[in-house]
mmCIF file of C-alpha atoms in Angstrom:
data_model
loop_
_atom_site.group_PDB
_atom_site.id
_atom_site.type_symbol
_atom_site.label_atom_id
_atom_site.label_comp_id
_atom_site.label_asym_id
_atom_site.label_seq_id
_atom_site.Cartn_x
_atom_site.Cartn_y
_atom_site.Cartn_z
ATOM 1 C CA MET A 1 -121.024 -62.986 6.752
ATOM 2 C CA THR A 2 -119.602 -61.477 9.959
ATOM 3 C CA VAL A 3 -120.111 -57.782 10.541
ATOM 4 C CA ALA A 4 -117.527 -56.030 12.730
ATOM 5 C CA VAL A 5 -119.010 -53.759 15.353
ATOM 6 C CA ALA A 6 -116.881 -50.819 16.398
ATOM 7 C CA GLU A 7 -116.501 -50.285 20.114
ATOM 8 C CA PRO A 8 -117.938 -46.926 21.217
ATOM 9 C CA SER A 9 -115.241 -44.301 21.693
ATOM 10 C CA GLY A 10 -116.597 -43.477 25.141
ATOM 11 C CA SER A 11 -116.232 -47.087 26.238
ATOM 12 C CA TRP A 12 -112.665 -47.183 24.952
ATOM 13 C CA GLY A 13 -111.832 -43.933 26.737
ATOM 14 C CA ALA A 14 -113.205 -45.342 29.996
ATOM 15 C CA ARG A 15 -111.054 -48.445 29.560
ATOM 16 C CA ARG A 16 -107.962 -46.318 29.100
ATOM 17 C CA GLY A 17 -108.864 -44.395 32.222
ATOM 18 C CA LEU A 18 -109.007 -47.659 34.140
ATOM 19 C CA ILE A 19 -105.570 -48.595 32.784
ATOM 20 C CA VAL A 20 -104.099 -45.378 34.203
ATOM 21 C CA LEU A 21 -105.828 -45.919 37.547
ATOM 22 C CA ALA A 22 -104.563 -49.515 37.685
ATOM 23 C CA ALA A 23 -100.973 -48.363 37.176
ATOM 24 C CA LEU A 24 -101.262 -45.682 39.861
ATOM 25 C CA GLY A 25 -102.949 -48.141 42.211
ATOM 26 C CA LEU A 26 -100.159 -50.684 41.753
ATOM 27 C CA VAL A 27 -97.481 -48.128 42.563
ATOM 28 C CA LEU A 28 -99.422 -46.935 45.613
ATOM 29 C CA ALA A 29 -99.927 -50.500 46.843
ATOM 30 C CA VAL A 30 -96.202 -51.258 46.695
ATOM 31 C CA ALA A 31 -95.400 -47.944 48.409
ATOM 32 C CA LEU A 32 -97.781 -48.808 51.247
ATOM 33 C CA LEU A 33 -96.601 -52.423 51.585
ATOM 34 C CA ALA A 34 -92.845 -51.983 51.163
ATOM 35 C CA GLY A 35 -92.133 -48.255 51.428
ATOM 36 C CA ALA A 36 -92.096 -45.131 49.285
ATOM 37 C CA ARG A 37 -88.659 -45.907 47.808
ATOM 38 C CA TYR A 38 -89.860 -49.232 46.452
ATOM 39 C CA GLY A 39 -93.035 -47.712 45.093
ATOM 40 C CA LEU A 40 -90.913 -45.155 43.254
ATOM 41 C CA LEU A 41 -88.715 -47.911 41.818
ATOM 42 C CA LEU A 42 -91.798 -49.691 40.511
ATOM 43 C CA ALA A 43 -92.903 -46.417 38.920
ATOM 44 C CA ILE A 44 -89.486 -46.130 37.247
ATOM 45 C CA GLY A 45 -89.858 -49.696 35.993
ATOM 46 C CA LEU A 46 -93.292 -48.861 34.604
ATOM 47 C CA GLY A 47 -91.668 -45.933 32.834
ATOM 48 C CA PHE A 48 -89.107 -48.242 31.255
ATOM 49 C CA GLY A 49 -91.869 -50.544 30.030
ATOM 50 C CA LEU A 50 -93.983 -47.684 28.698
ATOM 51 C CA VAL A 51 -91.070 -46.180 26.766
ATOM 52 C CA LEU A 52 -89.650 -49.450 25.439
ATOM 53 C CA GLU A 53 -93.004 -50.741 24.193
ATOM 54 C CA GLY A 54 -94.759 -47.450 23.536
ATOM 55 C CA LEU A 55 -91.949 -45.959 21.436
ATOM 56 C CA ARG A 56 -90.702 -49.298 20.066
ATOM 57 C CA PHE A 57 -87.194 -48.862 21.468
ATOM 58 C CA GLY A 58 -85.142 -52.019 21.833
ATOM 59 C CA PHE A 59 -81.690 -53.549 21.709
ATOM 60 C CA ALA A 60 -81.876 -56.854 19.823
ATOM 61 C CA GLY A 61 -83.876 -55.461 16.893
ATOM 62 C CA PRO A 62 -81.525 -52.538 16.124
ATOM 63 C CA TRP A 63 -78.503 -54.843 16.247
ATOM 64 C CA ARG A 64 -80.267 -57.130 13.773
ATOM 65 C CA ALA A 65 -81.057 -54.130 11.550
ATOM 66 C CA MET A 66 -77.386 -53.137 11.470
ATOM 67 C CA ILE A 67 -76.201 -56.672 10.722
ATOM 68 C CA LEU A 68 -78.716 -57.465 7.995
ATOM 69 C CA ARG A 69 -79.549 -54.053 6.488
ATOM 70 C CA ARG A 70 -76.674 -51.834 7.667
ATOM 71 C CA ASP A 71 -79.203 -49.581 9.383
ATOM 72 C CA PRO A 72 -77.476 -48.039 12.429
ATOM 73 C CA SER A 73 -80.286 -45.745 13.607
ATOM 74 C CA GLY A 74 -81.369 -47.904 16.533
ATOM 75 C CA ILE A 75 -77.840 -48.450 17.838
ATOM 76 C CA LEU A 76 -77.082 -44.747 17.477
ATOM 77 C CA ALA A 77 -80.080 -44.052 19.704
ATOM 78 C CA GLN A 78 -78.718 -46.545 22.238
ATOM 79 C CA LEU A 79 -75.337 -44.795 22.213
ATOM 80 C CA LEU A 80 -77.075 -41.433 22.721
ATOM 81 C CA ALA A 81 -78.899 -42.747 25.790
ATOM 82 C CA ILE A 82 -75.673 -44.181 27.210
ATOM 83 C CA ALA A 83 -73.857 -40.881 26.686
ATOM 84 C CA VAL A 84 -76.570 -38.883 28.459
ATOM 85 C CA VAL A 85 -76.508 -41.240 31.445
ATOM 86 C CA ALA A 86 -72.705 -41.098 31.559
ATOM 87 C CA LEU A 87 -72.776 -37.294 31.735
ATOM 88 C CA VAL A 88 -74.668 -37.572 35.027
ATOM 89 C CA ALA A 89 -73.399 -40.895 36.360
ATOM 90 C CA PHE A 90 -69.660 -40.150 36.293
ATOM 91 C CA PRO A 91 -69.885 -36.999 38.477
ATOM 92 C CA LEU A 92 -72.454 -38.698 40.715
ATOM 93 C CA LEU A 93 -70.244 -41.734 41.300
ATOM 94 C CA SER A 94 -67.203 -39.538 41.953
ATOM 95 C CA GLY A 95 -68.935 -37.729 44.794
ATOM 96 C CA ALA A 96 -71.136 -40.491 46.165
ATOM 97 C CA SER A 97 -68.727 -41.897 48.792
ATOM 98 C CA GLY A 98 -70.033 -45.421 48.241
ATOM 99 C CA GLU A 99 -73.724 -44.545 48.500
ATOM 100 C CA VAL A 100 -74.112 -45.036 44.754
ATOM 101 C CA VAL A 101 -72.227 -47.763 42.886
ATOM 102 C CA GLY A 102 -71.615 -48.443 39.213
ATOM 103 C CA ALA A 103 -72.088 -51.625 37.194
ATOM 104 C CA ALA A 104 -68.452 -52.661 37.508
ATOM 105 C CA ALA A 105 -67.388 -56.250 36.764
ATOM 106 C CA PRO A 106 -64.163 -58.080 35.859
ATOM 107 C CA ILE A 107 -63.157 -58.997 32.313
ATOM 108 C CA GLY A 108 -62.524 -62.719 32.010
ATOM 109 C CA TRP A 109 -62.874 -65.796 29.820
ATOM 110 C CA ALA A 110 -66.310 -66.667 31.140
ATOM 111 C CA MET A 111 -67.474 -63.060 30.840
ATOM 112 C CA ALA A 112 -66.383 -62.791 27.195
ATOM 113 C CA GLY A 113 -67.752 -66.209 26.256
ATOM 114 C CA GLY A 114 -71.003 -65.507 28.054
ATOM 115 C CA ALA A 115 -71.441 -62.253 26.147
ATOM 116 C CA PHE A 116 -70.915 -64.027 22.817
ATOM 117 C CA VAL A 117 -73.474 -66.723 23.634
ATOM 118 C CA PHE A 118 -75.927 -64.111 24.886
ATOM 119 C CA GLY A 119 -75.622 -62.128 21.669
ATOM 120 C CA ALA A 120 -76.428 -65.216 19.617
ATOM 121 C CA ALA A 121 -79.310 -66.366 21.824
ATOM 122 C CA MET A 122 -80.968 -62.941 21.928
ATOM 123 C CA GLN A 123 -81.184 -62.942 18.143
ATOM 124 C CA VAL A 124 -82.764 -66.389 18.159
ATOM 125 C CA VAL A 125 -85.693 -65.164 20.277
ATOM 126 C CA LEU A 126 -85.400 -61.524 19.134
ATOM 127 C CA GLY A 127 -85.177 -60.237 22.684
ATOM 128 C CA CYS A 128 -82.438 -59.327 25.166
ATOM 129 C CA GLY A 129 -83.184 -59.136 28.886
ATOM 130 C CA SER A 130 -85.384 -56.062 28.758
ATOM 131 C CA GLY A 131 -86.719 -57.065 25.334
ATOM 132 C CA THR A 132 -87.888 -60.438 26.590
ATOM 133 C CA LEU A 133 -89.679 -58.730 29.488
ATOM 134 C CA VAL A 134 -91.310 -56.187 27.173
ATOM 135 C CA ASN A 135 -92.328 -58.747 24.564
ATOM 136 C CA ALA A 136 -93.748 -61.082 27.202
ATOM 137 C CA GLY A 137 -95.701 -58.231 28.751
ATOM 138 C CA SER A 138 -97.206 -57.313 25.398
ATOM 139 C CA GLY A 139 -98.289 -60.898 24.767
ATOM 140 C CA ASN A 140 -95.613 -62.227 22.402
ATOM 141 C CA PRO A 141 -95.891 -66.052 22.543
ATOM 142 C CA VAL A 142 -92.195 -66.720 21.871
ATOM 143 C CA SER A 143 -91.081 -64.399 24.674
ATOM 144 C CA LEU A 144 -93.738 -65.756 27.036
ATOM 145 C CA LEU A 145 -92.143 -69.180 26.570
ATOM 146 C CA ALA A 146 -88.551 -67.916 26.761
ATOM 147 C CA LEU A 147 -88.998 -65.783 29.905
ATOM 148 C CA PRO A 148 -89.362 -68.517 32.562
ATOM 149 C CA PHE A 149 -86.402 -70.385 31.084
ATOM 150 C CA PHE A 150 -84.412 -67.132 31.106
ATOM 151 C CA ALA A 151 -85.060 -66.961 34.862
ATOM 152 C CA ILE A 152 -84.057 -70.609 35.347
ATOM 153 C CA GLY A 153 -80.896 -70.100 33.313
ATOM 154 C CA SER A 154 -79.946 -67.010 35.283
ATOM 155 C CA PHE A 155 -80.422 -68.902 38.544
ATOM 156 C CA LEU A 156 -78.262 -71.802 37.327
ATOM 157 C CA GLY A 157 -75.578 -69.485 35.976
ATOM 158 C CA ALA A 158 -75.364 -67.704 39.322
ATOM 159 C CA TYR A 159 -75.226 -71.038 41.162
ATOM 160 C CA GLY A 160 -71.903 -71.930 39.541
ATOM 161 C CA LEU A 161 -70.639 -68.411 38.839
ATOM 162 C CA ILE A 162 -67.611 -68.627 41.126
ATOM 163 C CA TRP A 163 -66.341 -71.740 39.305
ATOM 164 C CA TRP A 164 -66.548 -69.909 36.002
ATOM 165 C CA THR A 165 -64.823 -66.749 37.239
ATOM 166 C CA ASP A 166 -61.993 -68.885 38.675
ATOM 167 C CA LEU A 167 -61.075 -69.814 35.091
ATOM 168 C CA GLY A 168 -59.329 -66.477 34.904
ATOM 169 C CA ALA A 169 -60.262 -62.824 35.072
ATOM 170 C CA LEU A 170 -58.604 -59.438 35.272
ATOM 171 C CA PRO A 171 -59.183 -57.144 38.222
ATOM 172 C CA ILE A 172 -62.162 -54.820 37.866
ATOM 173 C CA LEU A 173 -61.126 -51.981 35.552
ATOM 174 C CA THR A 174 -63.091 -48.734 35.508
ATOM 175 C CA LEU A 175 -62.934 -45.294 33.968
ATOM 176 C CA THR A 176 -63.554 -42.606 36.576
ATOM 177 C CA GLY A 177 -63.715 -38.865 36.991
ATOM 178 C CA THR A 178 -63.608 -36.209 34.288
ATOM 179 C CA SER A 179 -60.925 -38.004 32.284
ATOM 180 C CA GLY A 180 -62.895 -41.255 32.415
ATOM 181 C CA LEU A 181 -66.020 -39.480 31.213
ATOM 182 C CA ALA A 182 -64.083 -37.882 28.363
ATOM 183 C CA VAL A 183 -62.681 -41.256 27.264
ATOM 184 C CA THR A 184 -66.150 -42.808 27.414
ATOM 185 C CA LEU A 185 -67.699 -40.056 25.302
ATOM 186 C CA VAL A 186 -64.878 -40.261 22.754
ATOM 187 C CA LEU A 187 -65.302 -44.046 22.480
ATOM 188 C CA LEU A 188 -69.063 -43.685 22.050
ATOM 189 C CA ALA A 189 -68.502 -41.081 19.337
ATOM 190 C CA ALA A 190 -65.961 -43.362 17.646
ATOM 191 C CA VAL A 191 -68.417 -46.264 17.577
ATOM 192 C CA ALA A 192 -71.112 -43.953 16.225
ATOM 193 C CA GLY A 193 -68.725 -42.753 13.530
ATOM 194 C CA LEU A 194 -67.853 -46.314 12.536
ATOM 195 C CA LEU A 195 -71.528 -47.242 12.305
ATOM 196 C CA LEU A 196 -72.205 -44.199 10.105
ATOM 197 C CA MET A 197 -69.312 -45.183 7.829
ATOM 198 C CA LEU A 198 -70.713 -48.693 7.424
ATOM 199 C CA ALA A 199 -74.342 -47.566 7.070
ATOM 200 C CA ALA A 200 -76.313 -48.154 3.914
ATOM 201 C CA PRO A 201 -77.410 -45.060 1.989
ATOM 202 C CA GLY A 202 -80.501 -43.432 3.475
ATOM 203 C CA THR A 203 -80.103 -44.996 6.935
ATOM 204 C CA ARG A 204 -77.931 -42.400 8.665
ATOM 205 C CA HIS A 205 -80.858 -40.464 10.123
ATOM 206 C CA VAL A 206 -82.090 -41.306 13.620
ATOM 207 C CA PRO A 207 -85.906 -41.007 13.737
ATOM 208 C CA ARG A 208 -87.312 -38.474 16.164
ATOM 209 C CA ARG A 209 -89.198 -41.263 17.947
ATOM 210 C CA LEU A 210 -85.925 -43.000 18.827
ATOM 211 C CA VAL A 211 -84.276 -39.774 19.979
ATOM 212 C CA ILE A 212 -87.190 -39.079 22.324
ATOM 213 C CA ALA A 213 -87.113 -42.674 23.571
ATOM 214 C CA ALA A 214 -83.351 -42.503 24.169
ATOM 215 C CA LEU A 215 -83.670 -39.314 26.226
ATOM 216 C CA LEU A 216 -86.575 -40.703 28.253
ATOM 217 C CA LEU A 217 -84.713 -43.966 28.922
ATOM 218 C CA ALA A 218 -81.653 -41.993 29.999
ATOM 219 C CA ALA A 219 -83.754 -39.941 32.439
ATOM 220 C CA LEU A 220 -85.299 -43.107 33.872
ATOM 221 C CA ALA A 221 -81.906 -44.810 34.145
ATOM 222 C CA ILE A 222 -80.533 -41.801 36.029
ATOM 223 C CA GLY A 223 -83.563 -41.926 38.294
ATOM 224 C CA ASN A 224 -82.931 -45.616 38.905
ATOM 225 C CA LEU A 225 -79.293 -44.902 39.788
ATOM 226 C CA VAL A 226 -80.276 -42.223 42.290
ATOM 227 C CA VAL A 227 -83.197 -44.052 43.925
ATOM 228 C CA ALA A 228 -81.768 -47.587 43.929
ATOM 229 C CA GLY A 229 -78.158 -46.561 44.503
ATOM 230 C CA GLN A 230 -77.127 -48.800 41.614
ATOM 231 C CA PRO A 231 -77.552 -48.788 37.815
ATOM 232 C CA TRP A 232 -80.480 -50.244 35.903
ATOM 233 C CA GLY A 233 -80.218 -54.025 35.618
ATOM 234 C CA VAL A 234 -82.368 -56.989 34.645
ATOM 235 C CA VAL A 235 -80.571 -60.326 35.049
ATOM 236 C CA TYR A 236 -80.185 -60.459 38.837
ATOM 237 C CA GLY A 237 -83.913 -60.080 39.374
ATOM 238 C CA LEU A 238 -84.728 -62.925 36.991
ATOM 239 C CA GLY A 239 -82.157 -65.175 38.659
ATOM 240 C CA LEU A 240 -83.615 -64.306 42.059
ATOM 241 C CA TRP A 241 -87.063 -65.382 40.842
ATOM 242 C CA GLY A 242 -85.577 -68.687 39.703
ATOM 243 C CA ALA A 243 -83.794 -69.137 43.036
ATOM 244 C CA LYS A 244 -86.959 -68.411 44.992
ATOM 245 C CA GLY A 245 -88.771 -70.979 42.881
ATOM 246 C CA ALA A 246 -86.061 -73.547 43.560
ATOM 247 C CA VAL A 247 -86.232 -72.900 47.307
ATOM 248 C CA ALA A 248 -90.027 -73.184 47.219
ATOM 249 C CA LEU A 249 -89.603 -76.627 45.629
ATOM 250 C CA GLY A 250 -87.291 -77.698 48.456
ATOM 251 C CA ALA A 251 -83.844 -76.997 46.983
ATOM 252 C CA ASP A 252 -80.928 -76.347 49.335
ATOM 253 C CA LEU A 253 -78.783 -73.520 47.956
ATOM 254 C CA SER A 254 -76.205 -73.533 50.753
ATOM 255 C CA GLY A 255 -73.760 -75.284 48.412
ATOM 256 C CA SER A 256 -73.647 -72.302 46.083
ATOM 257 C CA ALA A 257 -71.089 -69.657 46.973
ATOM 258 C CA PHE A 258 -73.217 -67.094 45.154
ATOM 259 C CA TRP A 259 -76.625 -67.816 46.656
ATOM 260 C CA ALA A 260 -75.184 -68.556 50.112
ATOM 261 C CA ALA A 261 -73.466 -65.155 50.280
ATOM 262 C CA PRO A 262 -75.102 -63.050 53.016
ATOM 263 C CA GLY A 263 -76.592 -60.411 50.716
ATOM 264 C CA ASN A 264 -78.077 -62.911 48.285
ATOM 265 C CA ALA A 265 -79.261 -65.244 51.036
ATOM 266 C CA GLY A 266 -81.037 -62.299 52.637
ATOM 267 C CA ARG A 267 -82.823 -61.457 49.381
ATOM 268 C CA LEU A 268 -83.958 -65.059 49.061
ATOM 269 C CA GLU A 269 -85.776 -64.693 52.369
ATOM 270 C CA ALA A 270 -87.106 -61.194 51.726
ATOM 271 C CA SER A 271 -90.038 -60.159 49.558
ATOM 272 C CA VAL A 272 -89.419 -59.418 45.872
ATOM 273 C CA LEU A 273 -91.059 -56.074 46.607
ATOM 274 C CA THR A 274 -87.862 -55.038 48.376
ATOM 275 C CA ASP A 275 -85.496 -56.158 45.599
ATOM 276 C CA VAL A 276 -84.751 -53.198 43.348
ATOM 277 C CA THR A 277 -84.095 -55.212 40.176
ATOM 278 C CA SER A 278 -87.209 -57.333 40.636
ATOM 279 C CA LEU A 279 -89.318 -54.205 41.003
ATOM 280 C CA THR A 280 -88.071 -52.603 37.804
ATOM 281 C CA ASN A 281 -88.477 -55.938 35.985
ATOM 282 C CA ILE A 282 -92.069 -56.191 37.191
ATOM 283 C CA GLY A 283 -92.563 -52.588 36.129
ATOM 284 C CA ILE A 284 -91.216 -53.288 32.626
ATOM 285 C CA ILE A 285 -93.563 -56.242 32.124
ATOM 286 C CA THR A 286 -96.507 -54.304 33.511
ATOM 287 C CA GLY A 287 -95.705 -51.158 31.536
ATOM 288 C CA ALA A 288 -95.551 -53.121 28.282
ATOM 289 C CA PHE A 289 -98.805 -54.853 29.187
ATOM 290 C CA LEU A 290 -100.497 -51.508 29.827
ATOM 291 C CA VAL A 291 -99.324 -50.129 26.479
ATOM 292 C CA ALA A 292 -100.643 -53.226 24.721
ATOM 293 C CA CYS A 293 -103.977 -52.847 26.512
ATOM 294 C CA TRP A 294 -104.043 -49.160 25.577
ATOM 295 C CA ARG A 295 -103.810 -50.016 21.897
ATOM 296 C CA ARG A 296 -106.840 -51.473 20.189
ATOM 297 C CA GLY A 297 -106.229 -55.184 19.731
ATOM 298 C CA GLY A 298 -102.782 -54.885 21.261
ATOM 299 C CA LEU A 299 -102.891 -58.202 23.122
ATOM 300 C CA SER A 300 -104.482 -60.190 20.324
ATOM 301 C CA GLN A 301 -101.256 -61.707 18.999
ATOM 302 C CA PRO A 302 -101.976 -65.061 17.361
ATOM 303 C CA LEU A 303 -99.901 -68.118 18.167
ATOM 304 C CA PRO A 304 -97.295 -68.267 15.385
ATOM 305 C CA LYS A 305 -97.282 -71.371 13.211
ATOM 306 C CA LEU A 306 -93.770 -72.532 13.967
ATOM 307 C CA PRO A 307 -92.263 -76.011 13.645
ATOM 308 C CA ALA A 308 -91.544 -78.012 16.789
ATOM 309 C CA ARG A 309 -87.819 -77.336 16.492
ATOM 310 C CA ALA A 310 -88.516 -73.588 16.732
ATOM 311 C CA TRP A 311 -90.324 -73.962 20.060
ATOM 312 C CA ALA A 312 -87.552 -76.252 21.324
ATOM 313 C CA ALA A 313 -84.975 -73.689 20.194
ATOM 314 C CA THR A 314 -86.868 -70.991 22.094
ATOM 315 C CA ILE A 315 -86.617 -72.993 25.322
ATOM 316 C CA VAL A 316 -82.903 -73.660 24.837
ATOM 317 C CA ALA A 317 -82.262 -70.031 23.867
ATOM 318 C CA GLY A 318 -84.124 -68.849 26.963
ATOM 319 C CA LEU A 319 -81.922 -71.004 29.181
ATOM 320 C CA LEU A 320 -78.790 -69.808 27.397
ATOM 321 C CA LEU A 321 -79.869 -66.168 27.689
ATOM 322 C CA GLY A 322 -80.147 -66.454 31.457
ATOM 323 C CA TYR A 323 -77.062 -68.602 31.985
ATOM 324 C CA SER A 324 -74.766 -66.618 29.693
ATOM 325 C CA ALA A 325 -75.982 -63.250 30.979
ATOM 326 C CA ARG A 326 -75.067 -64.255 34.508
ATOM 327 C CA LEU A 327 -71.557 -65.314 33.414
ATOM 328 C CA ALA A 328 -71.191 -62.070 31.446
ATOM 329 C CA PHE A 329 -72.281 -59.938 34.435
ATOM 330 C CA GLY A 330 -75.327 -58.609 32.663
ATOM 331 C CA CYS A 331 -77.292 -58.302 29.461
ATOM 332 C CA ASN A 332 -77.685 -55.363 27.068
ATOM 333 C CA VAL A 333 -78.977 -53.357 30.018
ATOM 334 C CA GLY A 334 -76.748 -54.354 32.932
ATOM 335 C CA ALA A 335 -73.481 -54.834 31.026
ATOM 336 C CA PHE A 336 -73.709 -52.760 27.841
ATOM 337 C CA PHE A 337 -75.958 -49.839 28.808
ATOM 338 C CA SER A 338 -75.201 -49.541 32.524
ATOM 339 C CA GLY A 339 -71.654 -50.888 32.369
ATOM 340 C CA ILE A 340 -70.430 -48.365 29.804
ATOM 341 C CA SER A 341 -72.425 -45.457 31.243
ATOM 342 C CA THR A 342 -70.871 -45.964 34.696
ATOM 343 C CA GLY A 343 -67.302 -46.513 33.478
ATOM 344 C CA SER A 344 -66.813 -50.284 33.591
ATOM 345 C CA LEU A 345 -64.468 -51.491 30.857
ATOM 346 C CA HIS A 346 -66.181 -54.871 30.868
ATOM 347 C CA GLY A 347 -69.130 -53.125 29.204
ATOM 348 C CA TRP A 348 -67.021 -52.431 26.119
ATOM 349 C CA VAL A 349 -65.724 -55.994 25.925
ATOM 350 C CA TRP A 350 -69.281 -57.225 26.411
ATOM 351 C CA PHE A 351 -70.471 -55.036 23.519
ATOM 352 C CA ALA A 352 -67.835 -56.382 21.121
ATOM 353 C CA MET A 353 -68.359 -60.039 22.037
ATOM 354 C CA ALA A 354 -72.161 -59.841 22.136
ATOM 355 C CA PHE A 355 -72.274 -58.141 18.744
ATOM 356 C CA ALA A 356 -70.087 -60.890 17.298
ATOM 357 C CA GLY A 357 -72.477 -63.446 18.774
ATOM 358 C CA ALA A 358 -75.446 -61.558 17.325
ATOM 359 C CA CYS A 359 -73.926 -61.908 13.852
ATOM 360 C CA VAL A 360 -74.139 -65.673 14.357
ATOM 361 C CA GLY A 361 -77.577 -65.563 15.949
ATOM 362 C CA VAL A 362 -79.293 -63.775 13.055
ATOM 363 C CA ARG A 363 -78.228 -66.644 10.803
ATOM 364 C CA LEU A 364 -79.421 -69.278 13.251
ATOM 365 C CA ARG A 365 -83.028 -68.011 13.327
ATOM 366 C CA PRO A 366 -84.064 -69.343 9.895
ATOM 367 C CA ILE A 367 -82.153 -72.588 10.425
ATOM 368 C CA LEU A 368 -84.063 -73.151 13.670
ATOM 369 C CA GLY A 369 -87.405 -72.448 11.977
ATOM 370 C CA LEU A 370 -88.150 -69.140 13.694
ATOM 371 C CA GLU A 371 -88.415 -67.313 10.367
ATOM 372 C CA PRO A 372 -88.475 -68.286 6.679
ATOM 373 C CA ARG A 373 -85.140 -69.054 5.073
ATOM 374 C CA PRO A 374 -83.881 -66.292 2.760
#
């Protein structure tokens, strides 16, 4: 018989102290190596990871809850966070004179199709862009497998992005100023009202935990906008990691209009510690890892007993997540959250198409062996 021995509380407290010191040391190291601005961005990324994992706030899971159980609480919290960011972002963008930019992108065939595919793929692996980072950081085996393929897919999607956008797209359409903010808030309220109408009895209350998480995420997103000069995003950083890996293996990216563009070519040569999206991505992974370490047994997730087709589906879904997110100009963070909160109409189209894709994705999971069939 095995007897479990409890770890002394003093030892556990010392370990948690080391976790805090490690986080502070990492931020300080980046600040010293790359500059105070980049250290601050890493700290913001850590905040995202701590909130997302620590308060169990996500995007893919709440969409699944609404589709399968008609529970809108998680999406309502997302809409609250978007509204709070919009209240600050719209005035900030109006008076920024180009120093701060929004997450504006054109609406087109590739963008809409990419959003649909992304919505389906994120339900297969139960993780969007930020969710995959968080789940990988906390030791989830499925996300650990999906993440590198997400990066590869994002790199490949960016490589041929211009070809896809040439299939047809509208000019960039944005809501701006006080009137644009008012329209955005009314649309958010309308979506919230629709969700409440469709909600199952007893699910119309948003838990306090999610309200707190939404407000904290909004504060961090506003901080990201101010410090980085651009909204919170995920996909570009992952694609950049894939591109750097390709270059390290000897690939010539001069044939890609996207990666050969001066700004992107410059980032390929520069350190990831000076890329704002990479820093917040690293912070999200690290923040989730720290939360998992903080919890007793938090990293001891067993390898799930899944059939081979489930692991193969995870790889394919990871590639599709990255590729489709690049075509759609973002994931739940870059397109939905940041797009809508900074006035880009493509964020609304992305939301509708991705949600439709998610309705398909939740039904693919059991077929692909990632969960028992109902």
